[in-house]
């Protein structure tokens, strides 16, 4: 079983490319990455899907009807399935290359549109993040103001109680007979 730790990868890829120790497929070091999924078939399908969807990047807006769009999506899934499972690989690759040649301008336009959409989306996410930070800051400031207000109220009540208690003591002291005020006489 092939180990994918960095030292093993470095030893396998002494040169820019090498054969896989398990299956013998030629691998390139610059394309190597660690496996994300437990199942290597899922990993392979995800890689193929990403690669194919870079070129097969039409949206529903590019079609006159929903039926045409669904047929296009089925074609894309058939290509991914064939490449993932090893069915008619050469024929499928030729079909993909032909599609790339015939639709090069459309592919580039859709990539640019996706890039703009990604930029708009990231800008919106940044704005939302900043707005959330401001809301959190305002909420914290409000909580702190409520806490300060409560403390001021408590302090005010305590001060009022202290003043009232001093008045009571003063009143009691003045209303006492002289004999009770100074027992030392």
mmCIF file of C-alpha atoms in Angstrom, residues 45 49 52-53 55-63 65-82 95 99 110 113-114:
data_model
loop_
_atom_site.group_PDB
_atom_site.id
_atom_site.type_symbol
_atom_site.label_atom_id
_atom_site.label_comp_id
_atom_site.label_asym_id
_atom_site.label_seq_id
_atom_site.Cartn_x
_atom_site.Cartn_y
_atom_site.Cartn_z
ATOM 1 C CA UNK A 45 -14.597 11.312 -9.658
ATOM 2 C CA UNK A 49 -15.828 16.485 -12.293
ATOM 3 C CA UNK A 52 -14.790 18.692 -16.931
ATOM 4 C CA UNK A 53 -16.899 21.446 -15.363
ATOM 5 C CA UNK A 55 -15.045 23.600 -19.779
ATOM 6 C CA UNK A 56 -18.654 22.436 -19.635
ATOM 7 C CA UNK A 57 -19.666 25.602 -17.836
ATOM 8 C CA UNK A 58 -22.913 26.599 -19.509
ATOM 9 C CA UNK A 59 -25.802 27.813 -17.401
ATOM 10 C CA UNK A 60 -29.549 27.528 -17.957
ATOM 11 C CA UNK A 61 -29.477 31.041 -19.479
ATOM 12 C CA UNK A 62 -27.414 29.703 -22.404
ATOM 13 C CA UNK A 63 -30.302 27.487 -23.576
ATOM 14 C CA UNK A 65 -35.523 25.585 -23.220
ATOM 15 C CA UNK A 66 -35.250 23.666 -19.984
ATOM 16 C CA UNK A 67 -35.239 20.429 -21.984
ATOM 17 C CA UNK A 68 -32.080 21.485 -23.877
ATOM 18 C CA UNK A 69 -30.393 22.413 -20.601
ATOM 19 C CA UNK A 70 -31.312 19.091 -19.007
ATOM 20 C CA UNK A 71 -29.952 17.225 -22.060
ATOM 21 C CA UNK A 72 -26.708 19.196 -21.697
ATOM 22 C CA UNK A 73 -26.485 18.262 -17.990
ATOM 23 C CA UNK A 74 -27.072 14.599 -18.839
ATOM 24 C CA UNK A 75 -24.283 14.747 -21.416
ATOM 25 C CA UNK A 76 -21.921 16.234 -18.816
ATOM 26 C CA UNK A 77 -22.821 13.505 -16.308
ATOM 27 C CA UNK A 78 -22.318 10.806 -18.965
ATOM 28 C CA UNK A 79 -18.838 12.189 -19.713
ATOM 29 C CA UNK A 80 -17.925 12.240 -16.011
ATOM 30 C CA UNK A 81 -19.302 8.719 -15.554
ATOM 31 C CA UNK A 82 -17.394 7.351 -18.560
ATOM 32 C CA UNK A 95 -15.596 14.351 -27.541
ATOM 33 C CA UNK A 99 -16.375 20.448 -27.518
ATOM 34 C CA UNK A 110 -18.623 31.741 -19.112
ATOM 35 C CA UNK A 113 -18.854 35.457 -15.979
ATOM 36 C CA UNK A 114 -18.163 32.925 -13.230
#
